[in-house]
Amino acid sequence: MSSEYNKDQSLENWQRVRAVLNEHWDPLGVADQVDDEYDHYVGAICLMLANQQVSEDTVNHHLYVIATDQMSLRPHPKLVEACEKAGAILVRLPPQFPTH
């Protein structure tokens, strides 16, 4: 596998995770105005997904903790729903992620 492929695949994976966060999670409701709002979280999520053993619940919880602890949002049912929806989509992306 060439390093060019790795770079291209990494960028594609990063963009796919970013799209899921913006389209299905977006706890601040700003993704339609600022497309890089959640970029800070994409790398860690990509690393989680590279571990094909990661569970949907783990990803859901990670998104929820980001929203409630790091963004200081109040817990509410729509937030839980958004975390679950995005988590379900994200865990189905890993076949495209390299394993280490």
Coordinates of N, CA and C in Angstrom, one line a residue, residues 8 62 90 94 98:
D8 N -4.6 9.7 0.8 CA -5.9 9.9 0.2 C -7.0 9.3 1.0
H62 N -19.3 8.8 23.4 CA -18.3 9.7 23.1 C -18.9 11.0 22.5
L90 N -21.7 6.3 11.9 CA -20.3 6.2 12.0 C -19.7 4.8 12.1
P94 N -16.4 1.9 9.3 CA -15.1 1.3 9.4 C -14.5 0.4 8.3
P98 N -8.4 1.8 7.7 CA -7.3 0.8 7.8 C -7.2 0.3 9.3

